[in-house]
Amino acid sequence: MAKPTGERFDHWIDSYAKRAGSLSVSEVRALFAVVSRPEVVSLAGGMPNVSSLPKELITESFEKLMSTKGDMALQYGGGQGDITLRGQIHDIMALEGISSSVEDLVITTGSQHGLELLAGLFLDEGDVVIAEGPSYVGALGIFRHYLAEVEHVYTDNDGMSPEALEQAIAKLKKANKKIKLLYLVPNFANPSGVTLSAKRRPEILAIAKRNNILVVEDNPYGLLYFDKKPPKALRSIDDNVIYLGSFSKILVPGFRVGYVLAPPPIREKLVLAQESAILCPSAFSQMLISEYLATADWQKQVDTFRGVYKQRKDAALKAMKEYLPSLKTTKPDGGFYLWVDLPQGMDSKAMLPLAVKELVAYTPGTAFYGDGQGKNKLRICYSYPTPERIDLGIKRLSNVINLQLDLQQTFGKG
Ligand code: PMP
């Protein structure tokens, strides 16, 4: 059957809820069709390097699970998540300085679902979420869906600027805006790769506290540092921070298991919201992960991932230096991403089709802002391709960018 092209007439156009209007194909999602073509080097989607995980580790855990607790794993589970896994998560969070009670943990279907549940609990139309500039595209999509406004705060190589945060809050208050959440990805952020400095962490928390703003700390990459650990988690400094974690990057995303650590009243509401939305997170995924954590040397596997990502980061920075030496890029200490500044006047979104024609894909900077900023930025994700493919991809990207530069010089615009 031929695929419909272009806009289709939608018979239900008048029936959708107001918030459905915010649902449109994201720049990242739209790229997935391109990514799957093998000739294209994709530096676009943030895909974990699942091929670095020996599959026997999962097979062994699966067989053990089925032979010991098969019926339970195939059944519905509790709305808050498996108690054994919650205990293991408690130990994982301790590696980032967090002490918690398993009672305050809620297991979710990826941390994406944790974000969605939080947005449902806190955001009404017109409420404001303060976020880094740039910020995680998947979170921005959720905030938009709940008809909230996002205020991006200036972020440099040390993370969000406390002074800029103070100024943003003052401006929003003057405009009578209701600020509900301060959403932060403090470690090896998506998309910038930057880490909030140890000095700024308590400063940011103090500003949030003074202004009665709930802090949401989203930390899927914290254990994927290259050489030195990031500073202690915000949640380890302040118990009122809502902390989101995930197995997507320290294991694999396919199980769709993440978690939220929240103060008791919020945690109670989260469990109710989760039960209402999905009854319970997948018992099978949770118990399989629990078995894996109990039997495999999971920390050694995380070390393997760290090595894989460091090698790819090195390849990406080396290629940037070789092929695009005039461009400024962040230099991450962990995680998956480089954030690249293009010369003023260049438009990374308009340039993308030309890049795809050159067989390389990236994510345009505007995807990571809710307000149209980021035109002359782009995100490179180095987590998935081999170092050789990263080199090739950045070489191809340099052809496209250099051509744009030549055009700019000749005709005065990109
Ligand atoms: N937060 C951030 C910052 C992310 O980069 C991602 C995934 N790319 C998520 C949350 C969602 O991860 P998951 O739902 O797989 O746990």
Coordinates of N, CA, C and O and ligand atoms in Angstrom, one line a residue, residues 46 109-113 115 136 183 185 190 218 220-221 245-249 253 256-258 337, ligand 1:
G46 N 20.6 9.9 20.1 CA 21.5 9.5 21.3 C 21.4 8.0 21.6 O 20.9 7.7 22.7
T109 N 8.8 3.5 33.6 CA 9.1 2.9 32.3 C 10.1 3.9 31.6 O 9.7 4.7 30.7
G110 N 11.3 3.7 32.0 CA 12.3 4.7 31.5 C 12.2 6.0 32.3 O 11.1 6.2 32.9
S111 N 13.3 6.8 32.4 CA 13.1 8.0 33.1 C 12.2 9.0 32.3 O 11.6 9.9 32.9
Q112 N 12.0 8.7 31.0 CA 11.1 9.6 30.2 C 9.7 9.5 30.9 O 9.0 10.5 31.0
H113 N 9.3 8.3 31.3 CA 8.0 8.2 31.9 C 7.9 8.9 33.3 O 6.9 9.5 33.7
L115 N 9.5 11.6 33.9 CA 9.3 13.0 33.6 C 7.9 13.3 33.3 O 7.3 14.3 33.7
Y136 N 17.3 19.1 27.3 CA 17.0 17.8 26.7 C 15.6 17.9 25.9 O 14.6 18.2 26.4
Y183 N 14.4 22.3 35.9 CA 14.8 21.1 35.4 C 16.2 21.1 35.0 O 16.6 22.0 34.1
V185 N 19.9 18.9 33.9 CA 20.7 17.6 33.6 C 22.1 18.0 34.0 O 22.9 18.5 33.2
N190 N 22.7 16.3 28.0 CA 22.1 16.2 26.7 C 21.4 17.5 26.4 O 20.5 17.8 27.1
D218 N 17.9 15.3 36.5 CA 17.7 14.2 35.6 C 19.2 13.7 35.3 O 20.0 14.4 34.7
P220 N 20.9 10.6 33.8 CA 21.1 9.3 33.2 C 22.5 9.0 32.8 O 22.9 7.8 32.6
Y221 N 23.4 10.0 32.8 CA 24.8 9.8 32.3 C 25.8 9.8 33.4 O 27.0 9.7 33.1
G245 N 16.7 8.7 37.6 CA 17.8 7.8 37.0 C 17.3 6.8 36.0 O 16.0 6.7 35.8
S246 N 18.2 6.1 35.4 CA 17.8 5.2 34.3 C 18.8 4.1 34.1 O 19.9 4.2 34.4
F247 N 18.2 2.9 33.7 CA 19.1 1.8 33.2 C 19.5 1.9 31.8 O 20.2 1.1 31.2
S248 N 18.9 2.9 31.1 CA 19.1 2.9 29.6 C 20.5 3.1 29.2 O 20.9 2.6 28.2
K249 N 21.3 3.8 30.0 CA 22.7 4.1 29.6 C 23.7 3.2 30.3 O 24.8 3.0 29.8
P253 N 18.7 0.5 26.8 CA 17.4 1.1 26.9 C 16.2 0.2 26.6 O 15.1 0.5 26.9
R256 N 13.5 -0.5 29.1 CA 12.6 0.6 29.5 C 12.4 0.7 31.0 O 11.3 0.7 31.5
V257 N 13.5 0.8 31.8 CA 13.4 0.9 33.2 C 14.2 2.1 33.7 O 15.4 2.3 33.4
G258 N 13.5 3.0 34.4 CA 14.1 4.1 35.0 C 13.5 4.3 36.4 O 12.8 3.4 36.9
Y337 N 27.7 13.4 24.1 CA 27.4 14.5 23.2 C 28.5 15.6 23.1 O 29.1 16.0 24.1
Ligands
PMP1 N1 16.8 12.4 30.2 C1 17.8 12.6 29.4 C2 18.7 13.7 29.7 C3 18.1 11.7 28.3 O1 19.1 12.0 27.5 C4 17.2 10.7 28.1 C5 17.4 9.7 26.9 N2 18.0 10.2 25.8 C6 16.2 10.5 29.0 C7 16.0 11.3 30.1 C8 15.2 9.3 28.8 O2 15.8 8.1 29.0 P1 15.0 6.8 29.3 O3 13.6 7.0 29.2 O4 15.5 5.8 28.3 O5 15.4 6.4 30.7

